[in-house]
mmCIF file of C-alpha atoms and ligand atoms in Angstrom:
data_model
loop_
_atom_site.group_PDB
_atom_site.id
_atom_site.type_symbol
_atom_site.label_atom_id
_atom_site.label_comp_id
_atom_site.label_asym_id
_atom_site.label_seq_id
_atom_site.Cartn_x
_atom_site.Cartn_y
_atom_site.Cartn_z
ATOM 1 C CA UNK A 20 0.250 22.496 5.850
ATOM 2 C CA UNK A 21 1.338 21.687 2.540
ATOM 3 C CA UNK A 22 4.824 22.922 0.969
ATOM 4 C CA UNK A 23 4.796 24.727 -2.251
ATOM 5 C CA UNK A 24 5.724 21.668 -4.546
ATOM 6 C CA UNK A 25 3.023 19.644 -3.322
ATOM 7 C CA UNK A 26 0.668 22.574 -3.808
ATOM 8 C CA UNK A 27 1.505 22.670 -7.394
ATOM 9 C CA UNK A 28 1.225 18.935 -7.806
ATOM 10 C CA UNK A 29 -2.101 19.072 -6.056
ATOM 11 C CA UNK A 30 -3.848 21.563 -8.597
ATOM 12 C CA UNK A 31 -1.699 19.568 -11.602
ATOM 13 C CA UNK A 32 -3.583 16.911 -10.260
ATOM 14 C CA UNK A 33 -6.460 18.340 -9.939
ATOM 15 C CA UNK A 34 -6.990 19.471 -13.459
ATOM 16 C CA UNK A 35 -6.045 16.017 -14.722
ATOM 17 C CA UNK A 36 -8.576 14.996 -12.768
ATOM 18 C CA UNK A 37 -11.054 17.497 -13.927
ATOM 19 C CA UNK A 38 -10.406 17.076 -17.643
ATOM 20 C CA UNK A 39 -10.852 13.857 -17.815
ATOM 21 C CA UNK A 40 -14.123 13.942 -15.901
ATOM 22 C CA UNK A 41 -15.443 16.223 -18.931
ATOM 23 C CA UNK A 42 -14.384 13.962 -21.761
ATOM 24 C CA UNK A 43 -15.878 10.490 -20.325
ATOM 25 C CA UNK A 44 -18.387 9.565 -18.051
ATOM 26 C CA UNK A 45 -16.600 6.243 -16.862
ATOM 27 C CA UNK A 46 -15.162 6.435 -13.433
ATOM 28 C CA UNK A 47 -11.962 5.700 -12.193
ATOM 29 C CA UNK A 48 -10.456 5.849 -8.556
ATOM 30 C CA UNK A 49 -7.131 5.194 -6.836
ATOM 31 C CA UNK A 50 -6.319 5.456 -3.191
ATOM 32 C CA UNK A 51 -2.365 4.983 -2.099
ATOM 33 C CA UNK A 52 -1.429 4.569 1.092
ATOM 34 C CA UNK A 53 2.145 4.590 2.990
ATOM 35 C CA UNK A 54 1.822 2.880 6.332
ATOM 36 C CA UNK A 55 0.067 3.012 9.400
ATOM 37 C CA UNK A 56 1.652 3.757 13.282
ATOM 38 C CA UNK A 57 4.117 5.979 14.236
ATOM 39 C CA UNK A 58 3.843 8.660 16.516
ATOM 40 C CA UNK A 59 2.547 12.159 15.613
ATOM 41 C CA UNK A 60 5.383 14.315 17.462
ATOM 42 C CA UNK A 61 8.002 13.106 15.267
ATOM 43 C CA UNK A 62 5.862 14.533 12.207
ATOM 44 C CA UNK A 63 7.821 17.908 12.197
ATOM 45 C CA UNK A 64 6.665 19.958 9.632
ATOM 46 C CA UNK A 65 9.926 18.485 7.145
ATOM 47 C CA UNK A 66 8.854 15.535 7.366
ATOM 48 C CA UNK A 67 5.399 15.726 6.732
ATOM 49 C CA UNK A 68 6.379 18.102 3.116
ATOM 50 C CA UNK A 69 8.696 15.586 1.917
ATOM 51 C CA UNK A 70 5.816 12.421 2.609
ATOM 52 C CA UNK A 71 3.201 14.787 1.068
ATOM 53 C CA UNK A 72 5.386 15.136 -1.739
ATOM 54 C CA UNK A 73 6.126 11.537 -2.449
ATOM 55 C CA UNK A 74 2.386 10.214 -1.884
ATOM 56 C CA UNK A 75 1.584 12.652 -4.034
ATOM 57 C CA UNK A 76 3.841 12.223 -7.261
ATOM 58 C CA UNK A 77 3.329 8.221 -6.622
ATOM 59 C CA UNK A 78 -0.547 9.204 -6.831
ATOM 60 C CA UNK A 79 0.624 11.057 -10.236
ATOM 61 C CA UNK A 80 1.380 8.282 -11.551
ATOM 62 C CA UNK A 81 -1.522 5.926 -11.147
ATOM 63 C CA UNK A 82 -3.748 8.976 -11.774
ATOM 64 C CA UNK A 83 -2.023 8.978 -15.296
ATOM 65 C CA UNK A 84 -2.240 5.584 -16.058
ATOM 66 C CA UNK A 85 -6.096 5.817 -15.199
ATOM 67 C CA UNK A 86 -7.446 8.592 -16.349
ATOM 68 C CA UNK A 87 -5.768 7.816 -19.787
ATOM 69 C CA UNK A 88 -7.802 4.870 -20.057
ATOM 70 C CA UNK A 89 -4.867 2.399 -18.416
ATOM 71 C CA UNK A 90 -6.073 -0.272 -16.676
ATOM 72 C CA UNK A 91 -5.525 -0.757 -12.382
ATOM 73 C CA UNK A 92 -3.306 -3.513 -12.835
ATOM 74 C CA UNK A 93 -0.629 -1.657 -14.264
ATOM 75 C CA UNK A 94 -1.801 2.157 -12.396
ATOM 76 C CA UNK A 95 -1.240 0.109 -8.964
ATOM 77 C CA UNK A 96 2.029 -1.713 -10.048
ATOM 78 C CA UNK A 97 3.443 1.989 -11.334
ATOM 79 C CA UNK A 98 2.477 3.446 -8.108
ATOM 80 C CA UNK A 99 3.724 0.595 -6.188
ATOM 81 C CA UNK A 100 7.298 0.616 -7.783
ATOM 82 C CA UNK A 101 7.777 4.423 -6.993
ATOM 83 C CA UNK A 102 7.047 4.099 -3.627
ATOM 84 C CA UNK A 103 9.468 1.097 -3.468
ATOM 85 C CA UNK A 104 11.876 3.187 -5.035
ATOM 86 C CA UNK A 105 11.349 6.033 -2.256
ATOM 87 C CA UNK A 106 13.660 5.635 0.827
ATOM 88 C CA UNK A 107 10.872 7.055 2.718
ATOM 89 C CA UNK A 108 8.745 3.696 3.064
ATOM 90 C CA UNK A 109 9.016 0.795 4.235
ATOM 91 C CA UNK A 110 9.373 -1.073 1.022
ATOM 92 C CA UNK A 111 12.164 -1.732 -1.611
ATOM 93 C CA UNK A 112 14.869 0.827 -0.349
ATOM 94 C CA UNK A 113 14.049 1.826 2.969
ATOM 95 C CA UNK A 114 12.881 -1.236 4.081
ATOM 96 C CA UNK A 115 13.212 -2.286 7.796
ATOM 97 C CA UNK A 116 16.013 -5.054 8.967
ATOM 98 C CA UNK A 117 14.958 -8.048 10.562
ATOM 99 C CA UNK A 118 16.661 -9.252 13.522
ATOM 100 C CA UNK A 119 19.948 -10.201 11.901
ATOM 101 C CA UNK A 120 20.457 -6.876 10.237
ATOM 102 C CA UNK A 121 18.992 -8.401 6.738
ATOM 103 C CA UNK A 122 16.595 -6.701 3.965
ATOM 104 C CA UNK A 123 13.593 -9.521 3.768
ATOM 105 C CA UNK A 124 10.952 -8.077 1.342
ATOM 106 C CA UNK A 125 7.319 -9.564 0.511
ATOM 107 C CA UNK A 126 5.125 -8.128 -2.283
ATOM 108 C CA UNK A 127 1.962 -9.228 -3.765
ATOM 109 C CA UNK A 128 -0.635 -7.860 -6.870
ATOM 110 C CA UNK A 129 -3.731 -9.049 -7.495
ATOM 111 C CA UNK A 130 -6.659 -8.493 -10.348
ATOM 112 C CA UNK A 131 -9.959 -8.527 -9.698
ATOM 113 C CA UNK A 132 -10.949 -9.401 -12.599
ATOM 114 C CA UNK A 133 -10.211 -12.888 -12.506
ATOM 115 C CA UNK A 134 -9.263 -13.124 -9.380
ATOM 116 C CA UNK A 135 -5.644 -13.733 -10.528
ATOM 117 C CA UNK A 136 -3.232 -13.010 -7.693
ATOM 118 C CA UNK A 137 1.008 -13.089 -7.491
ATOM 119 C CA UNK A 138 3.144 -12.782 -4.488
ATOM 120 C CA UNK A 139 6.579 -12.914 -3.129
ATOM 121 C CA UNK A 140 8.088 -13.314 -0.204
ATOM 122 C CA UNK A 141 11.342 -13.129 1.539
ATOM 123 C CA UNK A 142 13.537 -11.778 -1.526
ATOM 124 C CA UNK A 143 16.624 -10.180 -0.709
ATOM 125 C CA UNK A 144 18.051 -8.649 -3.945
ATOM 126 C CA UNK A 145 14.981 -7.671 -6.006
ATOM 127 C CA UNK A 146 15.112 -3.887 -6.695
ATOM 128 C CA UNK A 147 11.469 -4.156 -7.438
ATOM 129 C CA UNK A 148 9.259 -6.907 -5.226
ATOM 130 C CA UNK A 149 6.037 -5.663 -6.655
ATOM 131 C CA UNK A 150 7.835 -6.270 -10.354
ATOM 132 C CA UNK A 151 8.564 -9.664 -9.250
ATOM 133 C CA UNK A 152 4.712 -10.486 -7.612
ATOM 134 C CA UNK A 153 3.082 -9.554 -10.960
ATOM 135 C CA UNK A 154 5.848 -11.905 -13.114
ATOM 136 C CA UNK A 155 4.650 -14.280 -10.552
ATOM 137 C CA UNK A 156 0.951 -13.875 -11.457
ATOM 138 C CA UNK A 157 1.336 -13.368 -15.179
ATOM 139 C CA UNK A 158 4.172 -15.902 -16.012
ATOM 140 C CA UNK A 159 3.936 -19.071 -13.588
ATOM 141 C CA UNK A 160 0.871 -21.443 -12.569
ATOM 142 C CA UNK A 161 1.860 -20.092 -8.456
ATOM 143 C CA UNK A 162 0.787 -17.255 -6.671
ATOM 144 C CA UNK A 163 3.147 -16.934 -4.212
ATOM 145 C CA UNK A 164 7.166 -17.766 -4.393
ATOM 146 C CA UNK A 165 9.420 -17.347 -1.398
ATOM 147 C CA UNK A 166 13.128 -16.831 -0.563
ATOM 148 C CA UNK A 167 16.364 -18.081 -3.500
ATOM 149 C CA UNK A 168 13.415 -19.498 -5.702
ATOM 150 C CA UNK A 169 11.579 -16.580 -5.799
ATOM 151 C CA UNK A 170 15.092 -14.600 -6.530
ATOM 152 C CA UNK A 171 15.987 -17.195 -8.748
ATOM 153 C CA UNK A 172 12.927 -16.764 -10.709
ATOM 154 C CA UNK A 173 12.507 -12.938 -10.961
ATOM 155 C CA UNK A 174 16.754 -12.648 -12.262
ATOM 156 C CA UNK A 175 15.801 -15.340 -14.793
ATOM 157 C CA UNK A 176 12.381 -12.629 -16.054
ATOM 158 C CA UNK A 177 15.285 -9.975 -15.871
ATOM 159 C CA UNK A 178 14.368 -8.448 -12.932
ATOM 160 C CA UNK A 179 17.081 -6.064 -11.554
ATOM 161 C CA UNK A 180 18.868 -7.344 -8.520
ATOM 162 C CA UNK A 181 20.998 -5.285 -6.287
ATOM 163 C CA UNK A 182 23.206 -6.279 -3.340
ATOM 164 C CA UNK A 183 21.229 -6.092 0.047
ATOM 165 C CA UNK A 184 22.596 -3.104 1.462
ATOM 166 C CA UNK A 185 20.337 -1.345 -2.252
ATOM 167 C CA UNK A 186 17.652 -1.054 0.526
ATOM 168 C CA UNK A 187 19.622 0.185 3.395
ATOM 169 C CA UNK A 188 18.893 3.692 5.360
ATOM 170 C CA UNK A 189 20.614 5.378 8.378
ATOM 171 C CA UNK A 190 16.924 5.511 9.538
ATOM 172 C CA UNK A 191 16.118 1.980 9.526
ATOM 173 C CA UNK A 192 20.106 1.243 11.091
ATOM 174 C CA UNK A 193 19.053 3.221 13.807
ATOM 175 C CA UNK A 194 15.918 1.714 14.273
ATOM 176 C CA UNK A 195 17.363 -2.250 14.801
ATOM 177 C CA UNK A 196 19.885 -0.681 17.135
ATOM 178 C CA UNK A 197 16.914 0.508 19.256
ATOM 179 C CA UNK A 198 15.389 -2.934 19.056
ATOM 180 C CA UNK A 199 18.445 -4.194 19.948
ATOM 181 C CA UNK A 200 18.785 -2.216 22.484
ATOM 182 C CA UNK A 201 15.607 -3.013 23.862
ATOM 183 C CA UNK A 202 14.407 0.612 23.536
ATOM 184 C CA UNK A 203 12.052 0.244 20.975
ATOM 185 C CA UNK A 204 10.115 -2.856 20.603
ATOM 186 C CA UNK A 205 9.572 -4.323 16.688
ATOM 187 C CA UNK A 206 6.050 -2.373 15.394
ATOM 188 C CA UNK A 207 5.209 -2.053 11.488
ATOM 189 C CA UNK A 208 5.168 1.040 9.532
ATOM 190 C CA UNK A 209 5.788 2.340 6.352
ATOM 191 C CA UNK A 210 4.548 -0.373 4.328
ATOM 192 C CA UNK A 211 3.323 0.692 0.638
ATOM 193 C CA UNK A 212 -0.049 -0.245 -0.544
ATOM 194 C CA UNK A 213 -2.581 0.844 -3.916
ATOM 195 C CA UNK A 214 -5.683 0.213 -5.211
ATOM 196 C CA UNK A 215 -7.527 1.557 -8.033
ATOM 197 C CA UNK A 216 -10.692 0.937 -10.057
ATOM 198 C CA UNK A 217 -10.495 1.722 -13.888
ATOM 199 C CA UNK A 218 -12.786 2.759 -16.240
ATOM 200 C CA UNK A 219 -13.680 -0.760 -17.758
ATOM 201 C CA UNK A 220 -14.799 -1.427 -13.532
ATOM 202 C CA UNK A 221 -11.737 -3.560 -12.906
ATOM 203 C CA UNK A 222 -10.451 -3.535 -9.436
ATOM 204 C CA UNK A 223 -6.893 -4.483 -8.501
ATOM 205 C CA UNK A 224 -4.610 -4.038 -5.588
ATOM 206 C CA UNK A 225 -1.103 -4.257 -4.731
ATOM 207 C CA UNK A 226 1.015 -3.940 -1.620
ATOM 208 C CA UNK A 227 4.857 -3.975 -0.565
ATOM 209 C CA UNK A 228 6.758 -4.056 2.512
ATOM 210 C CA UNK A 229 9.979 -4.506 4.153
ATOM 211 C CA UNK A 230 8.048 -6.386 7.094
ATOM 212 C CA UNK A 231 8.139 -5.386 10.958
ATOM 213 C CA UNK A 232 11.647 -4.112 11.517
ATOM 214 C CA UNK A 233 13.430 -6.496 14.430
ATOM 215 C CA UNK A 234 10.903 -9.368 12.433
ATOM 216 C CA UNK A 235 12.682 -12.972 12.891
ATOM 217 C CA UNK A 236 14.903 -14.327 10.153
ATOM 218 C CA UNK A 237 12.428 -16.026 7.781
ATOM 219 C CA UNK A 238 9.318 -13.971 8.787
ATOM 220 C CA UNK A 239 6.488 -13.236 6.407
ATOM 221 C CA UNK A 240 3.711 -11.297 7.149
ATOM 222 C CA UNK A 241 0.333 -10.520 5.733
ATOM 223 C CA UNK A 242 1.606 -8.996 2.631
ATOM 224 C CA UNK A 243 1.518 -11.662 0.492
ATOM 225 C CA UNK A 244 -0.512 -13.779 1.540
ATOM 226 C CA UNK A 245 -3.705 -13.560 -0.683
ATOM 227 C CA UNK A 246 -6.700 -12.222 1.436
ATOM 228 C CA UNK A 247 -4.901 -10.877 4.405
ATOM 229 C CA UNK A 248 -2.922 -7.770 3.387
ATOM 230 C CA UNK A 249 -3.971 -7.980 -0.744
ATOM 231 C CA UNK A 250 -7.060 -9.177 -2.068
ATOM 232 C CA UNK A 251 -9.494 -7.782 -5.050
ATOM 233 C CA UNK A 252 -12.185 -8.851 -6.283
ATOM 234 C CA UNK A 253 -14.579 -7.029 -8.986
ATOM 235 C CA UNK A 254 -17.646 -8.185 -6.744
ATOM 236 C CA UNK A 255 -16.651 -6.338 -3.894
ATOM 237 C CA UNK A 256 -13.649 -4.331 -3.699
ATOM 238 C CA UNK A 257 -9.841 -3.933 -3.511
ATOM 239 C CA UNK A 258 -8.110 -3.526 -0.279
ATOM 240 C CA UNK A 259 -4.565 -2.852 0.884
ATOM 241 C CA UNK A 260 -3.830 -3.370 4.168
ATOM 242 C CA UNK A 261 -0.850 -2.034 6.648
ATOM 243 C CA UNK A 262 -0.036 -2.686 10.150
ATOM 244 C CA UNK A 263 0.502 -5.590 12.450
ATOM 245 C CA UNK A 264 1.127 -8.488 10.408
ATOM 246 C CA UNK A 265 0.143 -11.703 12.179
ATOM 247 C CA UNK A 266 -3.049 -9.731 13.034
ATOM 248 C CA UNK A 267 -4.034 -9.372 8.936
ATOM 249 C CA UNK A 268 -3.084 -12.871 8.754
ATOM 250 C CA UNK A 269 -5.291 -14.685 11.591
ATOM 251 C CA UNK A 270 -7.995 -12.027 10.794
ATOM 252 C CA UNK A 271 -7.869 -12.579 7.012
ATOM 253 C CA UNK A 272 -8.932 -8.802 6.751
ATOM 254 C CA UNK A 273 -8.656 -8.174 3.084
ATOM 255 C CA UNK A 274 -11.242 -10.626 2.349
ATOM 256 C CA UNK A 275 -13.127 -10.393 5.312
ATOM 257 C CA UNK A 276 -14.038 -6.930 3.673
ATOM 258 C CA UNK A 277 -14.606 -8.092 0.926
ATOM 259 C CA UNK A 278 -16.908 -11.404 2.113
ATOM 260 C CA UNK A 279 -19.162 -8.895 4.469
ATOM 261 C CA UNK A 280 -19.983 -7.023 1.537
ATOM 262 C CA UNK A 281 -20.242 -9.889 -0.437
ATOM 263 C CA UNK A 282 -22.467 -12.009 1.727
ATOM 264 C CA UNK A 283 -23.668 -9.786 4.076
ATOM 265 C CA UNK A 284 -24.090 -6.647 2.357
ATOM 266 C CA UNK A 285 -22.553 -4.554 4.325
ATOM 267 C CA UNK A 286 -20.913 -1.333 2.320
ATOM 268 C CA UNK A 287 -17.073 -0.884 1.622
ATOM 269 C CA UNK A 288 -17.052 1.479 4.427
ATOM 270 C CA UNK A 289 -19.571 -0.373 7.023
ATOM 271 C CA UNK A 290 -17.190 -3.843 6.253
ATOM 272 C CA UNK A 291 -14.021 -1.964 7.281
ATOM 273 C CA UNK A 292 -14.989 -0.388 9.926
ATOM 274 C CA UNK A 293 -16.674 -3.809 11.414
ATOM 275 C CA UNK A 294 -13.242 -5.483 10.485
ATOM 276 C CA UNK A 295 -10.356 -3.159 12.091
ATOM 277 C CA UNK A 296 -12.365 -1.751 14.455
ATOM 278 C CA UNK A 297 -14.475 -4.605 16.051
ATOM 279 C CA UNK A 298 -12.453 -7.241 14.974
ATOM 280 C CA UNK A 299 -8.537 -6.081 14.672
ATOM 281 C CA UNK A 300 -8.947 -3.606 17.392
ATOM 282 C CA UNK A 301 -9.779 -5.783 20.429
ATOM 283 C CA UNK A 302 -6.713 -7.736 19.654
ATOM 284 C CA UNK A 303 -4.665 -5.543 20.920
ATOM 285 C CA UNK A 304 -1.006 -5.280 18.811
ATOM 286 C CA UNK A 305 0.379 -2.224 16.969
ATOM 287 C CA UNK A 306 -2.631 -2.048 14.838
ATOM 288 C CA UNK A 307 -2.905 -0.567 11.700
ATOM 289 C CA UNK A 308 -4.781 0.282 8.708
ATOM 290 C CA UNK A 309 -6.991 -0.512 4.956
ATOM 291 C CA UNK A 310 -7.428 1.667 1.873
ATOM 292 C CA UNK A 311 -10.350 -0.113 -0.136
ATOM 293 C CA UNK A 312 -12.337 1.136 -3.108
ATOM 294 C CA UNK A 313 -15.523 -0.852 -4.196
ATOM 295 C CA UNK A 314 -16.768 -1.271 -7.977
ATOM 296 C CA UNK A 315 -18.355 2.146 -7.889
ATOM 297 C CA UNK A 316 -15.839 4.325 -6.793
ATOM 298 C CA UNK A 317 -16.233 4.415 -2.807
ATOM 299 C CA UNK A 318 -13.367 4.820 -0.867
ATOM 300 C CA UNK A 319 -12.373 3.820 2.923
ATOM 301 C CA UNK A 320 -9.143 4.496 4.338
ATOM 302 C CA UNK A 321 -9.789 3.368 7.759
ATOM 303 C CA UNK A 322 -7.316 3.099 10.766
ATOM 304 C CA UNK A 323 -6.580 2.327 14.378
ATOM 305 C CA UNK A 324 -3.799 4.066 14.819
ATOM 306 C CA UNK A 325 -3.078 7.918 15.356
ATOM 307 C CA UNK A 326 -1.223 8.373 11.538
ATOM 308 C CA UNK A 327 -1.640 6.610 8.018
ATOM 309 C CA UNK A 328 -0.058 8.290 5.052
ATOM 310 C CA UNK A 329 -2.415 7.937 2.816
ATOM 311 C CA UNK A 330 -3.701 9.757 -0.490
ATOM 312 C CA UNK A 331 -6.291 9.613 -3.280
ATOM 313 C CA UNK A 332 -7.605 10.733 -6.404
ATOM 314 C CA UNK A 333 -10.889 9.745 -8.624
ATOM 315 C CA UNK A 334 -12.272 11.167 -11.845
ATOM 316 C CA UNK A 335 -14.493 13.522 -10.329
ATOM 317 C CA UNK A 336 -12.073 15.740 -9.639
ATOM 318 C CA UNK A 337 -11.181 14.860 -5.601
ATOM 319 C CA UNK A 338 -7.954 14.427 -4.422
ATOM 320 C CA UNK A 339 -6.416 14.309 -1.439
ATOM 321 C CA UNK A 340 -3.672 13.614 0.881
ATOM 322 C CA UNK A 341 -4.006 13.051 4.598
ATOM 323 C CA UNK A 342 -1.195 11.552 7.787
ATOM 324 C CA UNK A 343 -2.741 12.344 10.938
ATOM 325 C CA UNK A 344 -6.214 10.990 11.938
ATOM 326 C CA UNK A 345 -8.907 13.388 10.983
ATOM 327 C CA UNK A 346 -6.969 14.813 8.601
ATOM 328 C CA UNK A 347 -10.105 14.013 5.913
ATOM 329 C CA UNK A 348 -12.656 11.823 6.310
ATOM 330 C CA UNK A 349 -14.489 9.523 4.430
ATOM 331 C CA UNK A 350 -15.281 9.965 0.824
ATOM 332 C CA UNK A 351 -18.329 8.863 -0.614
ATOM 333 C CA UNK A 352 -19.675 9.093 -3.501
ATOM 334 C CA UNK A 353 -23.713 7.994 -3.362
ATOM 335 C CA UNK A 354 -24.610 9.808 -6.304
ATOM 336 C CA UNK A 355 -22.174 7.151 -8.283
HETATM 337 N N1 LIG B 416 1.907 -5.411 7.517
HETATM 338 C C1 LIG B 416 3.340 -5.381 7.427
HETATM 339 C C2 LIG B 416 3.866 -6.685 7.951
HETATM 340 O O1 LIG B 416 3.442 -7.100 9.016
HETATM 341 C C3 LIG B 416 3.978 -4.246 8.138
HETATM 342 C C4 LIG B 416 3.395 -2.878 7.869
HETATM 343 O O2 LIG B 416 2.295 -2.756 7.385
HETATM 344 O O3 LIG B 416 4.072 -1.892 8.121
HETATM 345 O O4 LIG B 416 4.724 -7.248 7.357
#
């Protein structure tokens, strides 16, 4: 299943991993994930090496950050800007189109902690949304900018900007002709998400995304807004979220996980399955997906759909890296 490279980045991995849970007792975890949907016979085995590859040296990243002591905030940030920087999401370059053949990208961070939170939305020449979301967080009184002010605001923190056609593919072309076309209606996909837990028990998550490709001019989805694709919270957990926008949004679903564990006790894992399953499900849409972990290390990476790219890593030592459904399961850790 898995080509060489990512073999060898797997066992790197793993003995980073390892190490670091001999020298220190305190736990850290990160879970990535790459988008929900799609449909499994156009995984040929190519395609499923080179997304291996790329969840896995994005996981690389955070795992560095982490299990050198970093803190989440900046592990899911790092992760977040390689995977914008990979033409194989749906975020940064390789975003989707909307309607009119434009590159409309939303972003948002936010620390658990202190329940800080930045976002962005509809930017159009920021190499780096996710850059932008955190500037938003750590250098204004907002949370969440939108459109030529939000542009206007990341070029004045320095942020790179490129021309719009930066986040272009022959993929994503092809895909608005479809639409166009009216062979293929407008689904999500690809959208980039991370959250970790550190060793000092702070939670944070961040998530990125071109949209839904076909989306209207103008459209935002659940990405940035606070509590439906992004929330954290040290109390509960940090979740990610990925698939049919409008359904995150009028389901709140990042904290809805977090308030059934919060005030009704439920565990990470019990809360998202009650949320995309009994709640997102029966909704109907393109569906979708969460990656979550809680303040002791639990994961969930829980989906309705037949694929999420999704991968992980903690300080005990597991890693992993999974597309279809059933590819892993669950992870948890009760003795933590
Ligand atoms: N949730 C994203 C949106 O609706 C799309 C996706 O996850 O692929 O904007």
């Amino acid at each position: 299943m898995f080509k060489k490279s990512s073999l060898l980045l797997l066992l790197t991995l793993g003995i980073l991993t390892h190490l670091h849970s001999q020298e220190a007792d305190k736990i850290w975890t990160i879970v990535i994930h790459g988008g929900a949907g799609g449909t499994p016979s156009n995984l040929t085995p190519e395609r499923r090496g080179q997304y291996e590859k790329h969840l896995l040296e994005a996981l690389e990243i955070g795992t560095k950050v982490l299990s050198k002591g970093g803190n989440s905030l900046d592990a899911v940030q790092k992760v977040v800007i390689y995977m914008e920087n990979s033409p194989l999401f749906n975020a940064g370059r390789g975003a989707v189109k909307n309607i009119d053949g434009i590159h409309e990208l939303d972003a948002a961070i936010m620390d658990g902690s202190n329940l800080k939170a930045g976002a962005v939305a509809g930017l159009r020449d920021i190499k780096n949304p996710i850059m932008a979301a955190r500037l938003v967080m750590d250098s204004t009184a907002h949370v969440l900018l939108i459109g030529e002010g939000a542009s206007a605001f990341a070029k004045s923190m320095g942020l790179e900007s490129v021309d719009n056609s930066y986040f272009s593919t022959k993929q994503r072309e092809e895909q608005l002709n479809r639409i166009k076309e009216s062979k293929e209606t407008p689904h999500p996909g690809g959208t980039v998400g991370c959250v970790a837990l550190d060793i000092y028990g702070n939670l944070s998550a961040a998530t990125s995304t071109g949209g839904m490709s076909g989306k209207k001019w103008g459209r935002v989805g659940d990405v940035p807004v606070i509590g439906a694709g992004t929330y954290a919270n040290n109390k509960t957990a940090a979740v990610s979220g990925t698939g049919h926008g409008e359904l995150w949004i009028r389901r709140v679903v990042a904290y809805d996980i977090s308030a059934l564990m919060e005030y009704r006790g439920l565990s990470l894992i019990e809360a998202s399955n009650e949320v995309i399953f009994n709640k997102i499900s029966p909704m109907g849409g393109s569906g979708g997906g969460i990656i979550a972990v809680d303040a002791k290390g639990n994961i969930a990476m829980v989906f309705n759909t037949s694929m999420m790219h999704r991968a992980w890593a903690t300080s005990s030592g597991e890693i992993g890296v999974g597309i279809l459904k059933g590819e892993e399961s669950i992870i948890k850790k009760s003795s933590l």
